[in-house]
XYZ file of C-alpha atoms in Angstrom:
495
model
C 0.000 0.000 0.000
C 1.197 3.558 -0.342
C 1.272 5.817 1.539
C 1.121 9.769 1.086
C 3.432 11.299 3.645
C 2.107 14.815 3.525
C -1.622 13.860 3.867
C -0.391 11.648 6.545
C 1.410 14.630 8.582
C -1.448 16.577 7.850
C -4.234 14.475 9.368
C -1.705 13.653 12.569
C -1.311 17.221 12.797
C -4.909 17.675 12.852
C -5.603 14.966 15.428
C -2.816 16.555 17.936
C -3.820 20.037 18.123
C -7.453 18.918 19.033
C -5.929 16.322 21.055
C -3.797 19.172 22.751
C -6.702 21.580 22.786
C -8.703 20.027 25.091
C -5.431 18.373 27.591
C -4.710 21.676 28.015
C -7.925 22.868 29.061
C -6.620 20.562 32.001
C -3.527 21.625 32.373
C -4.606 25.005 32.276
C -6.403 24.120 36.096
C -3.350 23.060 37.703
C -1.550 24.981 40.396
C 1.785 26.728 39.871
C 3.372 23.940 42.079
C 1.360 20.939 40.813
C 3.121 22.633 37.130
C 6.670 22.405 39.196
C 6.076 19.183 40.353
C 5.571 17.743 36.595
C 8.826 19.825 35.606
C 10.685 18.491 38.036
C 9.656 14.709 36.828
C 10.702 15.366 33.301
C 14.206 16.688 33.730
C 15.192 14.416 36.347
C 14.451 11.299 33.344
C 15.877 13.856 30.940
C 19.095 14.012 33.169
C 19.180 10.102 33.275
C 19.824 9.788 29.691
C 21.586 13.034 29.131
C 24.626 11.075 27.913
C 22.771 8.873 25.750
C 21.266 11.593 23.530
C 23.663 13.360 23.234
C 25.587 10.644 21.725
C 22.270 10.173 19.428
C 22.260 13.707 18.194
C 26.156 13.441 17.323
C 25.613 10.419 15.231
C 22.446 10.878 13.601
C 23.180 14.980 12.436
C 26.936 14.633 12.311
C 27.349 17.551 13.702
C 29.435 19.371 16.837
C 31.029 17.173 19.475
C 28.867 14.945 21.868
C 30.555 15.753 25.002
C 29.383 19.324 23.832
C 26.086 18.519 23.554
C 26.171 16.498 26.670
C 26.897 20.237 28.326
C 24.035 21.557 26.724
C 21.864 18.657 27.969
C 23.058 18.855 31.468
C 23.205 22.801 31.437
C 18.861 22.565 30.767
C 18.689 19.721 33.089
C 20.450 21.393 36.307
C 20.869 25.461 35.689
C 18.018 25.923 33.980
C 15.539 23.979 36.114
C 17.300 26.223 39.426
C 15.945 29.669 37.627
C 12.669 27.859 36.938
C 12.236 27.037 40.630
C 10.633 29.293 42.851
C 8.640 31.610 39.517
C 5.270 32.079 39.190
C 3.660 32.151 35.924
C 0.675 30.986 36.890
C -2.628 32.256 39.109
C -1.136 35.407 40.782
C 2.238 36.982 39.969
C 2.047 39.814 41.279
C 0.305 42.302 43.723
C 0.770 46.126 45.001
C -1.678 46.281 47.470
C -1.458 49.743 47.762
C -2.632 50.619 44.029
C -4.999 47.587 44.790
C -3.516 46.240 41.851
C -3.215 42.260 40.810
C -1.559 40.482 38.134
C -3.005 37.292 37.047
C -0.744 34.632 34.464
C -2.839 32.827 32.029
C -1.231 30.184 29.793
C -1.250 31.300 25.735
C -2.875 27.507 25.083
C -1.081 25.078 22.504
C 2.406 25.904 21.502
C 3.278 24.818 17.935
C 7.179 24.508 18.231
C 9.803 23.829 15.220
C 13.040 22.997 16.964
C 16.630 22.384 15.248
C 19.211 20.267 13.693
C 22.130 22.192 15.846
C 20.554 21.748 19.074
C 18.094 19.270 18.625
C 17.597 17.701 22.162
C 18.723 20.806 25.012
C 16.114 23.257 22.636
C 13.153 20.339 22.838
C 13.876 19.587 26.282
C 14.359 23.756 26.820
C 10.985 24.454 25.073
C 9.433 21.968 26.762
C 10.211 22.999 30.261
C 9.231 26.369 29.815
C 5.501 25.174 27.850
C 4.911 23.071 31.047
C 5.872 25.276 33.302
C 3.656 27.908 32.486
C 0.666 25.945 31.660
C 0.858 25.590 27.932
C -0.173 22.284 25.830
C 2.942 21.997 23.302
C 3.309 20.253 19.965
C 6.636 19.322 18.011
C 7.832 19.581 14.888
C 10.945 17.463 14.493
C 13.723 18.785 12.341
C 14.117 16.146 9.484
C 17.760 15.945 10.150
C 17.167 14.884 13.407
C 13.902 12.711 13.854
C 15.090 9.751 15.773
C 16.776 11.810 18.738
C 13.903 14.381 18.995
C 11.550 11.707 19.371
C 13.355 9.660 21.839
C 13.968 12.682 24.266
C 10.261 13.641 23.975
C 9.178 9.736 24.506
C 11.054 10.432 27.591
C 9.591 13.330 28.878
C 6.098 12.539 27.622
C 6.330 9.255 30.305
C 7.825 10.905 32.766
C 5.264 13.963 32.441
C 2.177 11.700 32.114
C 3.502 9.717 35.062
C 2.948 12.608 36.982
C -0.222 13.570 36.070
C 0.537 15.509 33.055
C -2.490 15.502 30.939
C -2.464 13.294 27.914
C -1.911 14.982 24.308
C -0.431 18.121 26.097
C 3.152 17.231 25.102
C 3.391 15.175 21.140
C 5.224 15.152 18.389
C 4.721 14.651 14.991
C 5.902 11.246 13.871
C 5.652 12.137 10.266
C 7.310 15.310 9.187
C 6.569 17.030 6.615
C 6.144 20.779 5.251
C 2.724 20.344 5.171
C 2.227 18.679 8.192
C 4.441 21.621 9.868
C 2.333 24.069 7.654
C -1.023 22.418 8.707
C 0.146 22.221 12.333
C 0.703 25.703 12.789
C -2.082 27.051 10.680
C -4.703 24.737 12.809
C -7.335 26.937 14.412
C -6.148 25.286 18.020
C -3.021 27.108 18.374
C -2.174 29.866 19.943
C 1.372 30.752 19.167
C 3.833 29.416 17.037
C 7.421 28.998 18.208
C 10.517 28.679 15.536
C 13.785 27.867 16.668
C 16.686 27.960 14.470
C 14.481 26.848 11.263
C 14.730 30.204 9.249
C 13.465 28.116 6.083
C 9.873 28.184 7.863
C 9.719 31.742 9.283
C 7.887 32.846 6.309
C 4.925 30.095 7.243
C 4.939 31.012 10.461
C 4.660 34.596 10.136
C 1.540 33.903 7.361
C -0.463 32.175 10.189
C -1.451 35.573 11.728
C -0.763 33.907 14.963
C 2.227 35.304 17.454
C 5.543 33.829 16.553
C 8.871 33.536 18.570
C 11.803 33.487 16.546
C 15.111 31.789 18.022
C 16.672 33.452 14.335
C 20.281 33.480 12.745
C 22.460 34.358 15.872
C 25.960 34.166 14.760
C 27.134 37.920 15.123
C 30.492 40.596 15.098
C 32.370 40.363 18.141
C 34.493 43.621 18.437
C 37.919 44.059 19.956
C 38.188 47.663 21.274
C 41.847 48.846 22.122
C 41.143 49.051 25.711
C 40.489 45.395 25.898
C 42.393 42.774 27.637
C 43.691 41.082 24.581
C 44.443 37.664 25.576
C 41.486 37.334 27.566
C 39.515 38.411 24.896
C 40.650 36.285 22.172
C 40.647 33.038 24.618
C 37.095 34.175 24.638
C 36.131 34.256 21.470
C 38.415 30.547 20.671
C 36.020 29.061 23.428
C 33.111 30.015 21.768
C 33.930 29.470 18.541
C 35.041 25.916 18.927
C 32.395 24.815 21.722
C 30.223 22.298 19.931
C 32.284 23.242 16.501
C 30.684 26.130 16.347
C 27.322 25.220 16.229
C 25.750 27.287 19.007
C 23.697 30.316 17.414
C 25.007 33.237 19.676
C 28.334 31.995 18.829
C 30.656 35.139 16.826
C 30.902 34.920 13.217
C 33.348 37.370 12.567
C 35.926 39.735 14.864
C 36.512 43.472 13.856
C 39.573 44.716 15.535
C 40.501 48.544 16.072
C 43.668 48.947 13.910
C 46.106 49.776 16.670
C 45.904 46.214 18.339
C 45.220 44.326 15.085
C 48.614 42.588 15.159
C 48.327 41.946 18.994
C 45.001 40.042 18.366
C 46.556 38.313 15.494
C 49.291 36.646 17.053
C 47.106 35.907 19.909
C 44.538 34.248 17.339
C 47.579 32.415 16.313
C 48.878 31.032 19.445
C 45.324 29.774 20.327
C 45.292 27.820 17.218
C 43.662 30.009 14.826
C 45.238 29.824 11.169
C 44.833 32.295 8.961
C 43.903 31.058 5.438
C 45.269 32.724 2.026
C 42.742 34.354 -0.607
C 42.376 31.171 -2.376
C 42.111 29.106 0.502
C 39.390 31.440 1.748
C 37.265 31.137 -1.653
C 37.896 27.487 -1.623
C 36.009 27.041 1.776
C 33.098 29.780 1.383
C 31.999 27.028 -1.943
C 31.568 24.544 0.548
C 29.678 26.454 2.544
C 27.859 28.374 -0.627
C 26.823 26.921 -3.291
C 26.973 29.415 -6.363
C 23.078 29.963 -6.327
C 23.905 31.283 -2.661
C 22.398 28.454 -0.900
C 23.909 26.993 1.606
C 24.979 23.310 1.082
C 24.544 20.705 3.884
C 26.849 18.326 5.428
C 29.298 21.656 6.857
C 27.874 22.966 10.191
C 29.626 21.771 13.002
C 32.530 20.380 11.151
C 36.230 20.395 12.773
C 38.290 23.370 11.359
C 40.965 20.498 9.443
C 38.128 18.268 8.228
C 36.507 21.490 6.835
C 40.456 22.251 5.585
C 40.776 18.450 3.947
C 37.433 19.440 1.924
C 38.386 22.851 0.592
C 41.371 20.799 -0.746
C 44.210 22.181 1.823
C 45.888 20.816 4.911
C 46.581 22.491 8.116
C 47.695 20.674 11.215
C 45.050 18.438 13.475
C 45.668 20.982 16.299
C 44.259 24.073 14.186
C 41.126 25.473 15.963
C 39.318 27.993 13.722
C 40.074 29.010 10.297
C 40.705 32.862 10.143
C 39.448 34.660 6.509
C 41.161 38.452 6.637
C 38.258 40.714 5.012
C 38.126 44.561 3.989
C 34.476 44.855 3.124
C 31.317 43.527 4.013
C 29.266 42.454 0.244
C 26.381 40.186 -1.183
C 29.367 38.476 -2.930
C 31.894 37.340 -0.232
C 29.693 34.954 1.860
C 31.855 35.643 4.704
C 29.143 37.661 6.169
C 26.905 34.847 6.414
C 26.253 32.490 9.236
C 28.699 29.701 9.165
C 27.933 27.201 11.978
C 31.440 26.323 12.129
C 34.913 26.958 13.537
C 35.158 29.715 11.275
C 36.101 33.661 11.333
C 36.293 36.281 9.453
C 38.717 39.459 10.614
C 38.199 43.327 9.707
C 40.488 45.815 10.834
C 38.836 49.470 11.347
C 40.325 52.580 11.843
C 38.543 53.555 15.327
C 35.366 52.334 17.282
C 33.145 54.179 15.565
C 34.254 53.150 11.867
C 34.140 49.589 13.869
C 30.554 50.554 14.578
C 29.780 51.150 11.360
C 31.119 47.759 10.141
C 29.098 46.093 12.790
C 26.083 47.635 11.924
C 26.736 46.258 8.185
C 27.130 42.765 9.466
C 24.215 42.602 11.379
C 21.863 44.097 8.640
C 23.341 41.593 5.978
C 22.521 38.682 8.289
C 19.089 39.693 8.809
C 19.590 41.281 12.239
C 21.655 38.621 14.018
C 20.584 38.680 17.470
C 23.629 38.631 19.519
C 26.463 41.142 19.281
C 29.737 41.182 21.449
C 32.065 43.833 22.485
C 35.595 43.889 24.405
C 36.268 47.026 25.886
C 36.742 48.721 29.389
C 35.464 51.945 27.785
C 32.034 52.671 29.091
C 31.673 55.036 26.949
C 32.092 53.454 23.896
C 30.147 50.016 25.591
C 27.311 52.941 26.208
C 27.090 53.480 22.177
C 27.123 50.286 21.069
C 24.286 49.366 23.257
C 22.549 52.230 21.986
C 22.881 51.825 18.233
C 23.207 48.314 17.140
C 20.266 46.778 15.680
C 20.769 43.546 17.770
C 18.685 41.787 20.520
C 21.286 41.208 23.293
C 24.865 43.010 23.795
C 27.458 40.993 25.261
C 30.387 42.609 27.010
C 33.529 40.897 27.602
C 32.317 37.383 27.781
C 32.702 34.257 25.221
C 28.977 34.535 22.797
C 28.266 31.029 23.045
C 27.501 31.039 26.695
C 27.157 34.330 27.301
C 24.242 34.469 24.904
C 22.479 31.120 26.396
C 22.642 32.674 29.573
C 25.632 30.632 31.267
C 28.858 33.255 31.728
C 25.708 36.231 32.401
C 23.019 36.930 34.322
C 20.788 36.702 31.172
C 17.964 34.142 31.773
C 18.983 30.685 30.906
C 17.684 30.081 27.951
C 18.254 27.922 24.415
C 15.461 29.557 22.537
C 17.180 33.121 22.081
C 15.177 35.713 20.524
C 15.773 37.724 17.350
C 16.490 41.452 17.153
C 13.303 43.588 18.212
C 13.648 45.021 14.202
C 13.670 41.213 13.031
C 10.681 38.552 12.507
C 9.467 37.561 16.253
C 7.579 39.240 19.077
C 10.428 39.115 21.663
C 14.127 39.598 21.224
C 14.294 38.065 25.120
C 16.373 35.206 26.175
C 12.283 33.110 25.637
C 11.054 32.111 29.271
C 8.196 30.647 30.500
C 7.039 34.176 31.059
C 7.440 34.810 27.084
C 4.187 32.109 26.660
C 1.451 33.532 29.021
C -0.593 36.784 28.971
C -1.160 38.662 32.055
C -4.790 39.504 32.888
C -4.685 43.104 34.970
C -7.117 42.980 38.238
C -7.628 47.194 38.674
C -9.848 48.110 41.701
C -11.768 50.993 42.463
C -10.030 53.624 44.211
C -11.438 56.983 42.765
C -15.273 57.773 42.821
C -16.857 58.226 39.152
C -17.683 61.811 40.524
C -14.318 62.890 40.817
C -13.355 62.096 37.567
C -16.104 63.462 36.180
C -15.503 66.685 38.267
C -18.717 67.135 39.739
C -17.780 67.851 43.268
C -19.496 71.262 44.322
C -23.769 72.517 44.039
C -24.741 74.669 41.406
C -28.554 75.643 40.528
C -30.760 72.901 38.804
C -30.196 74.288 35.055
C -27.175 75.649 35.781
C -25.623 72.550 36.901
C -27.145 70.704 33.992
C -24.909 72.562 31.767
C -21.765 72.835 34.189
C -22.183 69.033 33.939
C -22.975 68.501 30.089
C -19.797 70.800 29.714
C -17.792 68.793 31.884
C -18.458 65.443 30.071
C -18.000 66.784 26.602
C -14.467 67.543 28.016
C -14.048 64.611 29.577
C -15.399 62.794 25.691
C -13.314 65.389 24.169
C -10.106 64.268 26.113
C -10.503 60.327 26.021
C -11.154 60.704 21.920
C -7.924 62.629 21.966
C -5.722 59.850 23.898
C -7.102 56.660 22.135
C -6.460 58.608 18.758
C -2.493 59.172 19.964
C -2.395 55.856 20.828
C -3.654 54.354 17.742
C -1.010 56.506 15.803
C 1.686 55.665 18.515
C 4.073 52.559 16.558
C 4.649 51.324 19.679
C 0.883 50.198 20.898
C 0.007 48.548 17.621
């Protein structure tokens, strides 16, 4: 018999989001700590096989270094589930009794959620803590490229959370993917909000459903070396991102712009942490593997050792080589070097000053769609102050490796695997995504002014008099409400 795939995905995606829709109706009863207690349950059977998948994501996406991912696994599993404890996103979150004001958390519903190839169990397991803990029914979308370990970390939790009481259909998968399964999924009239990590190639379908979308988007931004920075320190930085998990990790720096008066200081320090700088050719040789001439980017690359990716661009460097350095003068639609690599790869610009270095770090992060993470080394405030104020970039990082500074691990940032894009690019949220990123909060306001008083009808008057004192008053009081809702209607900012 055969089988159509893509009616098939379509008619399972049908059957989970009703499924979902009404275990969440469920879910959406329990108490903040009954929410904890299922939480708890799935990343303690998470943590039991964190080795084990990540070992099963290495093989089956070929990809990065296991005992990387096996960080990434434990780093959800322990430091994430600490922040988790103890918030309420649930029932009340808030109160100022003195404005007799109360803030209520309400779960968004049923989460459809597209996680990916680079990070395929810690962002499931991630996305999955946060859904639960705050109430939500979520739904999965496999990356093709990584089917069988998706599916056998949510197996996991799905036991572990049912075993505890978790409603059945609030956590599922789709166990055939397709486009139009993932199309039909987020489209369905049951879902809420539609949550894309790292799958840029389905942002456009997401954004068409009309429905909210968070975008976990291209990451892989400038890092810039100011002339005040600690040099070493820096570029050990930027070596430790750059080769954690070969370079897969999407806040991980794509490029370095230098200020010219310590360009040959950061050199030899690239150097002596393993970096080697490729010639011209070399260079051109290794952007085709990455590029095919049609500028698409070819699979098979990401998360490939810097002398395997070497061996393929048909040159040799030695097996201790960490990154492979490309020296570039200008940012174009031609050199590819702009473009997110997902590698142990870097290019290097040398600028006159910070604020030419500005410039060139505004150009990178416009021609890779607004990269969410920037980085700066400096111990200039001042110049720290105007990057932060200018770049068009959802988190600044300053003086701290991208990889885990942007996930939340070297800052204070909320630990998170699902990082937002830029606030100018495709999602609703440019936030490290929470659990407080998938609820609405319902404002409780009570009465503390008498309608009089507003109305400003305190004092007597004579019968007709009064009539038109307080006709007068409420055409002003008309006059001035019309006049607010019409500024906020052309304010950018409330739409």
């Amino acid at each position: 018999m055969i089988v159509d795939n893509d009616l098939l995905s379509i008619q399972q995606a049908r059957i989970l989001a009703e499924v979902a829709h009404e275990a969440q109706k469920k879910l959406a009863t329990f108490p903040q700590e009954k929410l904890d207690e299922i939480v708890e349950r799935i990343a303690d059977a998470v943590e039991e096989h964190a080795e084990e998948l990540a070992l099963m994501s290495y093989e089956e996406t070929d990809g990065g270094k296991w005992q990387d991912k096996l960080i990434k696994n434990r780093f959800v599993c322990n430091q994430v589930r600490k922040e988790l404890r103890g918030m309420r996103c649930v029932g009340v979150i808030n109160e100022d009794p003195q404005k007799k004001i109360t803030d209520i958390g309400v779960p968004v519903g049923v989460i459809a959620a597209l996680c990916p190839v680079t990070g395929p169990v810690s962002t499931t397991v991630y996305n999955t803590l946060i859904a639960i803990k705050s109430g939500n029914g979520v739904i999965f979308s496999p990356h093709p490229g990584a089917v069988k370990s998706i599916s056998r970390v949510l197996d996991i939790m799905i036991e572990a959370g049912e075993g505890c009481g978790l409603p059945e259909g609030c956590l599922s998968y789709l166990e055939t993917v397709t486009k139009s399964g993932t199309r039909e999924l987020m489209n369905h009239r049951n879902i809420s909000l539609v949550m894309v990590t790292g799958v840029p190639g389905m942002i456009q379908s997401a954004q068409q459903t009309g429905k909210p979308v968070i975008y976990g988007g291209t990451g892989n931004g400038p890092a810039f070396i100011e002339r005040t920075a600690d040099i070493g320190v820096a570029v050990q930085d930027i070596i430790a991102s750059k080769t954690f998990d070969n370079g897969i990790a999407p806040s991980a720096e794509q490029s370095i712009v230098v200020d010219s008066c310590v360009a040959e200081d950061v050199r030899r320090s690239l150097r002596s942490c393993g970096a080697y700088f490729m010639s011209e050719s070399e260079a051109e040789s290794l952007a085709a593997l990455f590029i095919a001439p049609d500028g698409q980017r070819r699979k098979g690359m990401a998360g490939q050792p810097a002398p395997v990716l070497a061996r393929r661009a048909g040159f040799s460097v030695p097996e201790n080589i960490t990154v492979l350095v490309a020296e570039r003068k200008y940012v174009s639609d031609t050199d590819p070097y702009y473009r997110e690599f997902l590698s142990p790869v870097l290019a290097l610009y040398v600028e006159d000053d910070w604020m030419h270095a500005c410039e060139k770090c505004i150009e990178l992060l416009l021609h890779e769609r607004n990269a969410h993470t920037l980085v700066i080394h400096s111990t200039d405030e001042d110049v720290i102050f105007q990057f932060a104020l200018k770049k068009p970039v959802g988190r600044l990082l300053v003086n701290t490796p991208a990889a885990f500074g942007g996930m939340g691990a070297t800052t204070n940032l909320f630990p998170s695997m699902t990082l937002g894009s830029s606030s100018a690019g495709f999602g609703i949220t440019s936030d490290n995504v929470s659990p407080m990123n998938l609820i609405y909060i319902r404002k409780v306001g009570c009465g503390v002014r008498r309608a009089e008083e507003v109305l400003g009808q305190s004092g007597h008057t004579g019968g007709h008099n009064k009539a038109q004192v307080n006709d007068s008053n409420m055409a002003q009081v008309i006059q001035q409400i019309l006049q607010k809702a019409i500024a906020a209607i052309d304010d950018p900012a409330d739409r």
